[in-house]
Coordinates of C-alpha atoms in Angstrom, one line a residue:
Chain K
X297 CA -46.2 114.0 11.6
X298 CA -47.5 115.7 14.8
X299 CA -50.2 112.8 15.4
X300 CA -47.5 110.2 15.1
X301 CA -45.2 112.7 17.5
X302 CA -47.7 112.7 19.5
X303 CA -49.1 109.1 19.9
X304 CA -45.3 107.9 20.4
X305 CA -45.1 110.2 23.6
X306 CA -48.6 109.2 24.6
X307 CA -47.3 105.6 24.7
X308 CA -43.9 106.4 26.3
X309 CA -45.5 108.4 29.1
X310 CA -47.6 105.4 29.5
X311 CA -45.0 102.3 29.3
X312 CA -41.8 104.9 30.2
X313 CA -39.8 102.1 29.0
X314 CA -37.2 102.9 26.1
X315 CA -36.7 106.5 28.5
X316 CA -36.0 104.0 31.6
X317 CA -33.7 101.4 29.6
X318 CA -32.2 104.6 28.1
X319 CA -31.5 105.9 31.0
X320 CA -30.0 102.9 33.0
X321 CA -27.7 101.6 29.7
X322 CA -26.5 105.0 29.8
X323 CA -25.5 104.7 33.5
X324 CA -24.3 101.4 33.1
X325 CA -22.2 102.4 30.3
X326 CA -20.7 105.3 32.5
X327 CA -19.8 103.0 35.2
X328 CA -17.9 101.1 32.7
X329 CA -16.0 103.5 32.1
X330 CA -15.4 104.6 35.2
X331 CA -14.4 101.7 36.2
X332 CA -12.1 100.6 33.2
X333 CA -10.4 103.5 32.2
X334 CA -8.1 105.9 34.2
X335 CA -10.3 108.1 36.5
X336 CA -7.7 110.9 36.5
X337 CA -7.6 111.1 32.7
X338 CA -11.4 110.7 32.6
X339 CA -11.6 113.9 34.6
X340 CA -10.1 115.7 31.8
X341 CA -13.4 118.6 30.7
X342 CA -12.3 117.8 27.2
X343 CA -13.0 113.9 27.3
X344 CA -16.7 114.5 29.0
X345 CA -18.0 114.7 25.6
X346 CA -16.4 111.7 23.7
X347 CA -17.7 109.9 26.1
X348 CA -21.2 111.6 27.0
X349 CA -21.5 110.2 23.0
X350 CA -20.2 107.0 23.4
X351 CA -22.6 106.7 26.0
X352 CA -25.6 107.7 24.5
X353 CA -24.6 105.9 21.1
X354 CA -24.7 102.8 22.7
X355 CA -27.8 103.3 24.9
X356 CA -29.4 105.0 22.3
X357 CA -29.2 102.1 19.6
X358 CA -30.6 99.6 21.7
X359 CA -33.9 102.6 22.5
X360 CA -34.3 103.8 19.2
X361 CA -34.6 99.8 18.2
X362 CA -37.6 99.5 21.1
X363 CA -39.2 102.3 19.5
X364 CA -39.7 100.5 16.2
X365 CA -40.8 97.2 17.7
X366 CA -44.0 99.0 19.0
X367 CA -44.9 99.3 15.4
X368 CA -44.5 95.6 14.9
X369 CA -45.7 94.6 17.9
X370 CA -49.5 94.0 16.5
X371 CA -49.0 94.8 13.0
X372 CA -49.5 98.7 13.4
X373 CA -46.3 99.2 10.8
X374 CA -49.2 97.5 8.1
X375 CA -51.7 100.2 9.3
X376 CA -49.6 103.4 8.9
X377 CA -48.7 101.8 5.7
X378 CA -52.0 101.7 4.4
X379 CA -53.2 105.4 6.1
X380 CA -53.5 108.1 3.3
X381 CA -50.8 110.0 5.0
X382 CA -47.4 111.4 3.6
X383 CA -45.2 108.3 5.1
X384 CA -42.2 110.3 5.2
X385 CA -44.2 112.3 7.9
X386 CA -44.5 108.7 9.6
X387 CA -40.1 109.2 9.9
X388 CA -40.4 112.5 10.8
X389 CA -42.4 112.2 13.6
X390 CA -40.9 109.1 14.8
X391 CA -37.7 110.6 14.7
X392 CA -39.0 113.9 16.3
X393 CA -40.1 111.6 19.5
X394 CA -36.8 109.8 19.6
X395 CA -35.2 113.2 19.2
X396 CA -37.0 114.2 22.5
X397 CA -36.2 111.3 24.7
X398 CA -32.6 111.2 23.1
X399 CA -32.1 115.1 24.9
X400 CA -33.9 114.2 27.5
X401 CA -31.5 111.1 28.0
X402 CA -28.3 113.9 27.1
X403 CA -29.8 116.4 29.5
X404 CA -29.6 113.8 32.7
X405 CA -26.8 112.3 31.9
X406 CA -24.1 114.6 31.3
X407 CA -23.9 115.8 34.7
X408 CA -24.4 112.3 35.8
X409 CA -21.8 111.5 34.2
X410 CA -19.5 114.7 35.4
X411 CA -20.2 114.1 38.8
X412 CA -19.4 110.5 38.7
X413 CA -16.2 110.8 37.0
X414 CA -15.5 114.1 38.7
X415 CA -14.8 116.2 36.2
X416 CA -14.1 119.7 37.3
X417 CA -13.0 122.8 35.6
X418 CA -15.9 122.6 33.5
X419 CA -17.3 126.1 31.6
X420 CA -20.2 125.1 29.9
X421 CA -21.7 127.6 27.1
X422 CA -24.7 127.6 24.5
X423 CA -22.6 125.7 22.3
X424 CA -23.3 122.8 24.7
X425 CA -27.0 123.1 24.0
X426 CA -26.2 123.6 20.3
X427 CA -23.8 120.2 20.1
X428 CA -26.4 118.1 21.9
X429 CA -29.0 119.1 19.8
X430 CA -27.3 118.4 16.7
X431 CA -26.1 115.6 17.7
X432 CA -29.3 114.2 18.9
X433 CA -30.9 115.5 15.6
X434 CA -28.5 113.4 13.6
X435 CA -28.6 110.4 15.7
X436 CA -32.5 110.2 16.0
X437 CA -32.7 110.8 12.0
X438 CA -30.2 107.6 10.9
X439 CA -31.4 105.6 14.1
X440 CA -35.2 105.8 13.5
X441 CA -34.7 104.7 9.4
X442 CA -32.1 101.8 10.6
X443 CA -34.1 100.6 12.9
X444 CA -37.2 100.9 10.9
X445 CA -35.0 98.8 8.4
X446 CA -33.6 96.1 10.9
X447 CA -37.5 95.7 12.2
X448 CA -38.1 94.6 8.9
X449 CA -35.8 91.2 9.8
X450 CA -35.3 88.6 12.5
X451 CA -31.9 89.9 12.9
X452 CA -33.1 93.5 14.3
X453 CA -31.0 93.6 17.6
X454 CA -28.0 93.1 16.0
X455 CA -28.6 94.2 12.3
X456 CA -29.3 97.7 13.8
X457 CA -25.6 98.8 15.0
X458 CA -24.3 97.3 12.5
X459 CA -26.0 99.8 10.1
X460 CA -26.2 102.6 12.3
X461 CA -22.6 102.7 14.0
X462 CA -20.7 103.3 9.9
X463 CA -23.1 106.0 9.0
X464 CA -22.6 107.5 12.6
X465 CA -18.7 108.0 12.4
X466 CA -19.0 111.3 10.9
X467 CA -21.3 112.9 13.5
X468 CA -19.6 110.9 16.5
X469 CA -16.1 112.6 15.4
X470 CA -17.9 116.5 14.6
X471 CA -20.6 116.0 17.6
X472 CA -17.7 115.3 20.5
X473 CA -15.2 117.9 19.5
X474 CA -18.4 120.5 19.6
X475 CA -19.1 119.6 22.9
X476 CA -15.9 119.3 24.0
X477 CA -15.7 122.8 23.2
X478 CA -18.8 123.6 24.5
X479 CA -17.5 122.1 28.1
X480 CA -14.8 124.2 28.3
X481 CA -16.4 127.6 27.1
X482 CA -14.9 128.0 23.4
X483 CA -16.5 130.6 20.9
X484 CA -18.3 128.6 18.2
X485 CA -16.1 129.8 15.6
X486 CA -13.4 128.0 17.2
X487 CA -15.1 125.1 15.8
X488 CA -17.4 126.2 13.3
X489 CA -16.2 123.5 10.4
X490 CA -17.2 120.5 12.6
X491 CA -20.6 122.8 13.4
X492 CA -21.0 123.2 9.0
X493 CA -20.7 119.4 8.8
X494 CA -23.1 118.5 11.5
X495 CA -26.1 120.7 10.3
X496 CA -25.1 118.8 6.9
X497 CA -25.0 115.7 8.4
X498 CA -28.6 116.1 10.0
X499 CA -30.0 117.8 6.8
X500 CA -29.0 114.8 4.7
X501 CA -30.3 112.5 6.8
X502 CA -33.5 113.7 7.4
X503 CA -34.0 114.3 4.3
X504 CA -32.8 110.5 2.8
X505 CA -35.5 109.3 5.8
X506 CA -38.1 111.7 4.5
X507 CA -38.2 110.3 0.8
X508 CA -37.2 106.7 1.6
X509 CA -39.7 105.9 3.9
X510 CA -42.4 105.2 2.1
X511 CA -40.0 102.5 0.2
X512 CA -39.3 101.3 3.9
X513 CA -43.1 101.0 4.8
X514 CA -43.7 98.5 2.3
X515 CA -43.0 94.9 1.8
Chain J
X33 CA -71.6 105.4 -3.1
X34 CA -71.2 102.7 -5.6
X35 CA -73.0 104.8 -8.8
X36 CA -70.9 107.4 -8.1
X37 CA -67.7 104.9 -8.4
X38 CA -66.4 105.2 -12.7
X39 CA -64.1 102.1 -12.5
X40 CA -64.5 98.7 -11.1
X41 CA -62.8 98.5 -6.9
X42 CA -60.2 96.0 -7.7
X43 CA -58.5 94.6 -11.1
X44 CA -55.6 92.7 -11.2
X45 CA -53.8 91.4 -14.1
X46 CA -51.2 88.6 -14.6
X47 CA -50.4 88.9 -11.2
X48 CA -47.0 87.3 -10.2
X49 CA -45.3 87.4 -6.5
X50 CA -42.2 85.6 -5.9
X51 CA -40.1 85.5 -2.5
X52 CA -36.5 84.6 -4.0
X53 CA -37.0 81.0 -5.3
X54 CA -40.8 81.0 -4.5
X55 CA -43.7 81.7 -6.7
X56 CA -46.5 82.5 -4.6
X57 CA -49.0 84.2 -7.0
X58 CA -48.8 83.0 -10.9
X59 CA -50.3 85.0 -13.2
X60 CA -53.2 85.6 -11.5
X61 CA -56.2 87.5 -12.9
X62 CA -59.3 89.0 -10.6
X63 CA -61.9 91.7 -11.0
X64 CA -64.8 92.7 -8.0
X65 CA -67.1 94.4 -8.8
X66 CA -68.9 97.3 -6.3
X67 CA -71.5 96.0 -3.8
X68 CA -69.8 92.2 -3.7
X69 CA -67.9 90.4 -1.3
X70 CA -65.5 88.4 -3.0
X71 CA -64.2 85.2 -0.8
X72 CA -60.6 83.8 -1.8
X73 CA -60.2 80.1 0.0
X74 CA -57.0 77.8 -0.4
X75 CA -54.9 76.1 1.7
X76 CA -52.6 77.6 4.0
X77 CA -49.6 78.9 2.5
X78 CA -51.4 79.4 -1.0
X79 CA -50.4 82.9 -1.1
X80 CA -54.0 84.7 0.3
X81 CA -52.6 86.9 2.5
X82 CA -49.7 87.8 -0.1
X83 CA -53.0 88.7 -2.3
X84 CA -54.5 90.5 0.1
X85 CA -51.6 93.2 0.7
X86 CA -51.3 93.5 -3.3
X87 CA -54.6 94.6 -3.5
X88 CA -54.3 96.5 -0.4
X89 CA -51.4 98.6 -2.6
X90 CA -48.8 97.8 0.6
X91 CA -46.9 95.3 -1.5
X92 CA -45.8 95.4 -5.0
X93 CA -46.0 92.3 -7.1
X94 CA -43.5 90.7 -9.3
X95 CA -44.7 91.4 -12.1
X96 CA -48.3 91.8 -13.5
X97 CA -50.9 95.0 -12.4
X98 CA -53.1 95.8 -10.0
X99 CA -55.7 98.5 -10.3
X100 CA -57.9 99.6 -7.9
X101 CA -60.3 102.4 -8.5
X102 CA -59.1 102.9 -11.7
X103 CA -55.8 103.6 -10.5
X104 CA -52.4 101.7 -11.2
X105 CA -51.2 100.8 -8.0
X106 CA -48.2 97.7 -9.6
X107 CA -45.3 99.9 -10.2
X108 CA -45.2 102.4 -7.5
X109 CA -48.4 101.1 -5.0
X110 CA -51.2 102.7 -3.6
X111 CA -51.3 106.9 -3.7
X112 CA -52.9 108.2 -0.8
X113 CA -56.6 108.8 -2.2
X114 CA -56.6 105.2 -3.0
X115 CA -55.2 104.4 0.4
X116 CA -57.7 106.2 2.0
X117 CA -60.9 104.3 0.3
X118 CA -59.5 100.8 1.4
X119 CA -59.8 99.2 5.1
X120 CA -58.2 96.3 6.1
X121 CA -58.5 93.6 8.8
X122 CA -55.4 91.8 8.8
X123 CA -54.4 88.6 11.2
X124 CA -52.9 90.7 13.2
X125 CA -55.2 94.2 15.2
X126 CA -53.1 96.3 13.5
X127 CA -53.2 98.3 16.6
X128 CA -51.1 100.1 19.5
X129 CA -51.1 97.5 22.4
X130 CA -50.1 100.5 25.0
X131 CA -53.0 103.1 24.0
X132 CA -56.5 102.7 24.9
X133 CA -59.2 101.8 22.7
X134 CA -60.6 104.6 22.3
X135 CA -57.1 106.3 22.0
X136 CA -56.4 103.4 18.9
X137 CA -59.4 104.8 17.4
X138 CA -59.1 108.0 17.7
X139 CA -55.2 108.0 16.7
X140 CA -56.5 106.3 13.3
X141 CA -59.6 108.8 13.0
X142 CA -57.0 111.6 12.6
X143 CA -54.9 109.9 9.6
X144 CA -58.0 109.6 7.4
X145 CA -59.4 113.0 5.8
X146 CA -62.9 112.9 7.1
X147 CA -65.4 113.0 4.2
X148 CA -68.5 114.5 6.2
X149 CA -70.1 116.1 8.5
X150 CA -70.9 112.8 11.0
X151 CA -66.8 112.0 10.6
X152 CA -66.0 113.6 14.0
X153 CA -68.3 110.5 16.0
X154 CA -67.2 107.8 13.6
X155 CA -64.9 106.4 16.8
X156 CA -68.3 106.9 18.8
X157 CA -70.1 105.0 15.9
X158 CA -67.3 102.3 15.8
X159 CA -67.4 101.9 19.7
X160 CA -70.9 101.3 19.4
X161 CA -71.1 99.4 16.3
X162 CA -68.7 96.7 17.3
X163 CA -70.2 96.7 21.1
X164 CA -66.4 98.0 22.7
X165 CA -68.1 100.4 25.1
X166 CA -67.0 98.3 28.1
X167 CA -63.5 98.7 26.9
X168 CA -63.2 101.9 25.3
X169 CA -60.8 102.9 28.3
X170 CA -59.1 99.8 28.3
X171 CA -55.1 99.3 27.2
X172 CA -55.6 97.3 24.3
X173 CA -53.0 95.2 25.7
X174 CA -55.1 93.8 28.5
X175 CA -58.2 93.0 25.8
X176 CA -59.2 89.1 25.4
X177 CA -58.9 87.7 21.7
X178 CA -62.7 88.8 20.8
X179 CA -62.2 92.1 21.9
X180 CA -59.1 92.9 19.9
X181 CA -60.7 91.7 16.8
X182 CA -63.9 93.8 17.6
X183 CA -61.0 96.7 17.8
X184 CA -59.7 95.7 14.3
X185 CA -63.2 96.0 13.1
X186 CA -63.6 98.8 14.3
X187 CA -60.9 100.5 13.1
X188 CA -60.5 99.0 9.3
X189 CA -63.9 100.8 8.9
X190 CA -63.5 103.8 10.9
X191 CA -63.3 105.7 7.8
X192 CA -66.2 104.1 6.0
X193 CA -63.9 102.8 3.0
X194 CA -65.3 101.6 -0.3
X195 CA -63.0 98.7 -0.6
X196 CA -63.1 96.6 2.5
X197 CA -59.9 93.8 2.7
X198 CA -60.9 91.1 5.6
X199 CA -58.5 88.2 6.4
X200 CA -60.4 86.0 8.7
X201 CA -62.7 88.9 10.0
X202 CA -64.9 86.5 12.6
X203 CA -62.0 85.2 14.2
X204 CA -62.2 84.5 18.0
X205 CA -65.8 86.6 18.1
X206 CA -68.5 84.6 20.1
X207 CA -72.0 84.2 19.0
X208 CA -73.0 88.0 19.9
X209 CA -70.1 89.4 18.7
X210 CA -70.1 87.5 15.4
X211 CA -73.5 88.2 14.5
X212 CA -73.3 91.9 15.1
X213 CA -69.7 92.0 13.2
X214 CA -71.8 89.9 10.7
X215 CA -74.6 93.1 10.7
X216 CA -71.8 95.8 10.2
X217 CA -70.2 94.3 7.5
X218 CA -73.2 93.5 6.2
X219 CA -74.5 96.8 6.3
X220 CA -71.0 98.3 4.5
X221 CA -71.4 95.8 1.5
X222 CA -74.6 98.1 1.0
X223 CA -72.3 101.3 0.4
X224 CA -69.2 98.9 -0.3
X225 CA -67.1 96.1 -1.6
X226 CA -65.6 93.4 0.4
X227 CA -63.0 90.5 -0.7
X228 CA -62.7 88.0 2.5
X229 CA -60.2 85.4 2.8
X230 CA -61.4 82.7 5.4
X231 CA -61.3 79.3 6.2
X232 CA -64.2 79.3 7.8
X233 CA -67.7 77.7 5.9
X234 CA -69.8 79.6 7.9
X235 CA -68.2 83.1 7.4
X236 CA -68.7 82.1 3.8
X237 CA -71.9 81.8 4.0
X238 CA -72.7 84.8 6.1
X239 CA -70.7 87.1 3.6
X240 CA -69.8 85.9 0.7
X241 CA -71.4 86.4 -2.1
X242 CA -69.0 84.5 -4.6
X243 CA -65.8 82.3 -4.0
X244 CA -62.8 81.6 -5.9
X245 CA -60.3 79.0 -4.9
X246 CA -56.4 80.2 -4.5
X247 CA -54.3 77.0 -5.9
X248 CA -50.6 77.1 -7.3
X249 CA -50.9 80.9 -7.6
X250 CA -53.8 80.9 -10.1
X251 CA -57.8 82.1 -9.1
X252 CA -60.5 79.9 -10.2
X253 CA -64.1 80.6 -9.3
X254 CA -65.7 77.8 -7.7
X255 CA -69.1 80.0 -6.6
X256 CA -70.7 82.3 -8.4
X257 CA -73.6 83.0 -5.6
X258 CA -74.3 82.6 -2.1
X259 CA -73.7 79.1 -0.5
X260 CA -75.0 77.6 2.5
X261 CA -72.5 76.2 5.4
X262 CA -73.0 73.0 4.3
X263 CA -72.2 74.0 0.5
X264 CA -69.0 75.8 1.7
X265 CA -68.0 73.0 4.0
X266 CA -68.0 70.9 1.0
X267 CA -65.7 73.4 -1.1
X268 CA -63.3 73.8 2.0
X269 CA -62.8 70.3 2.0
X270 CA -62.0 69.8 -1.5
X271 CA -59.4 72.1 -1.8
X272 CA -57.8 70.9 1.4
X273 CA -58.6 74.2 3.1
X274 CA -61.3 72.9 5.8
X275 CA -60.3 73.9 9.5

């Protein structure tokens, strides 16, 4: 898992490309919003994170897709599938890289984002942190197996939202109230149902990754 | 190496693989034995490559089985001790364009289980062996044709694997290149077992030590021994196979 962690990283610090088109979708996205949508409402503390998630759903998709094609890109994918290696460790350390870039994208551009939209009156506590990284969690585990699935067609760019977005409903809905909360200084209890269903949420998901992967690797 | 091995590398059985409407492989029936190198030829779009990853235990077949090193490897595919005694060279490097080649090496050093001592300089000893010392820093992205295939060499037998799976191995080497690729491989077949798809007569005649002929999904051996180029030629252009 670690090797595959690691050689993702090695070829992201190299390339910086899915960080960099992360980075500028997401900011893209934000101005979109900014410019579409009522600034005075946007301001609202408790809106920062439905969108900080609509943001990085949107520029996350189209990076998590990137980081499968570099396993296509010269037949690698055929390698890993023939190395005597668990291949669910091949998910799990592709999804721990995306998880990485994913909060590093989250950590930049929430206060982008706030300071663009000027959002005041913001209290953030650890149940920020907590939100972002089960969010993250969540949407690197179903992101990495869809796009490892859409890589697998001709239809990847658009086959890959199309099965992500569904299966993301849940977490989008529990991730955004979490961090709303977490914006404006609530106690984790206040929202501790929404917290129960996204550990579930990323359990499941890993785990479904973890087992089917080695069905994915193959023809 | 080959004593020690208690069932035959490869042995497929009935071997069927469709794609929707499309039989590729019919039935098809092939043992190798250790120390050979087995040469599949057919036109293109016969189905070798197809082959290739079913005996590679990366694809599962319709229907029939596939056994290599004793083990079943149909139903569920390769297990990972099988995996790790079986190299490939594939049309494609099979590599990371963005790393080095020495990083590409190393990265694929560390998912095999070394098996001795001299494991820790087997990327030294593929460097070497397949002349990429010039390169070894190099992006593998900025490598010419011959160099990437050198790299693929290098790292389908990184690992020293008893069954060797070669899909146009020589391809884009020039005369140095090929002849030292020709000496590595060679050298393996001592410890090893090859089975090389080409289209090429003189590949054939540098490694091959019997051919079969791929047609409508069935195997039918058309050499039994070494040929010569001209032998090979000949064959190639029967089947409609010649480049």
């Amino acid at each position: 898992m670690w090797t595959i962690f690691r050689k993702d990283l090695a070829i992201e610090r190299r390339t910086g490309e899915i960080l960099f088109s992360l980075l500028l979708l997401a900011l893209l996205v934000v101005l979109v919003f900014a410019f579409t949508l009522e600034l005075e409402r946007l301001r609202e503390p408790r809106l920062l994170g439905g969108l900080l998630w609509a943001t990085l759903l949107l520029a996350g998709t189209l990076a998590l897709g990137r980081s499968m094609l570099l396993e296509r890109e010269a037949g690698a994918w055929t390698a890993l599938a023939l190395a005597p290696i668990d291949r669910g460790s091949v998910f799990l350390g592709k999804a721990a890289a995306n998880l990485l870039l994913l909060l590093i994208a989250a950590a930049l551009v929430l206060p982008v984002m706030a300071i663009l939209l000027g959002t005041s009156r913001l209290a953030p506590s650890p149940l920020l942190g907590l939100a972002i990284l089960l969010g993250t969690t969540g949407m690197a585990a179903v992101g990495t197996l869809g796009a490892a699935l859409a890589s697998r067609t001709r239809a990847r760019e658009v086959l890959l939202p199309i099965l992500t977005f569904p299966l993301l409903v849940p977490l989008l809905i529990a991730v955004a109230r979490v961090t709303s909360a977490g914006l404006v200084g609530e106690a984790p209890a206040a929202v501790r149902p929404w917290l129960v269903l996204l550990c579930v949420f990323d359990l499941v998901f890993l785990t479904v990754g973890w087992l089917t992967f080695d069905h994915v690797l193959e023809d | 190496m080959i004593a020690a091995m208690d069932f035959p590398p490869v042995a497929a059985r009935g071997l069927v693989k469709g794609f929707g409407a499309l039989r590729v492989l019919a039935g098809l029936d092939l043992d190798v034995l250790p120390g050979t190198c087995v040469a599949i030829v057919g036109p293109n779009g016969a189905g070798k490559t197809t082959l290739l990853r079913l005996l590679a235990g990366i694809a599962r077949p319709t229907r029939g089985s596939v056994r290599l090193f004793g083990e079943d490897c149909g139903r569920n595919g390769a297990t990972a001790p099988v995996r790790a005694r079986i190299g490939m060279v594939a049309h494609e490097p099979m590599i990371y364009r963005d790393l080095t080649v020495r990083e590409n090496l190393e990265l694929f050093a560390a998912l095999y289980p070394a098996r001795d001592a001299a494991a820790a300089s087997r990327v030294e000893r593929a460097i070497d062996g397949f002349g990429l010392g010039m390169v070894a820093e190099r992006p593998a992205r900025t490598l010419s044709r011959g160099y990437l295939q050198r790299l693929a060499l290098g790292r389908a037998t990184l690992h020293d694997p008893e069954l060797l799976l070669l899909d146009e191995p020589l391809t884009g080497l020039d005369a140095t290149s090929r002849d030292r690729a020709i000496e590595q491989l060679g050298q393996h077949r001592t410890r090893g077992t090859q089975i090389l798809v080409s289209h090429d007569p003189a590949d054939l005649s540098a490694l091959a030590t019997s051919i079969f002929a791929l047609q409508r999904g069935k195997l039918e051996q058309i050499a039994d021994r070494r040929v010569d180029e001209t032998a090979a030629r000949q064959m190639l252009r029967a089947l409609g196979a010649a480049t």
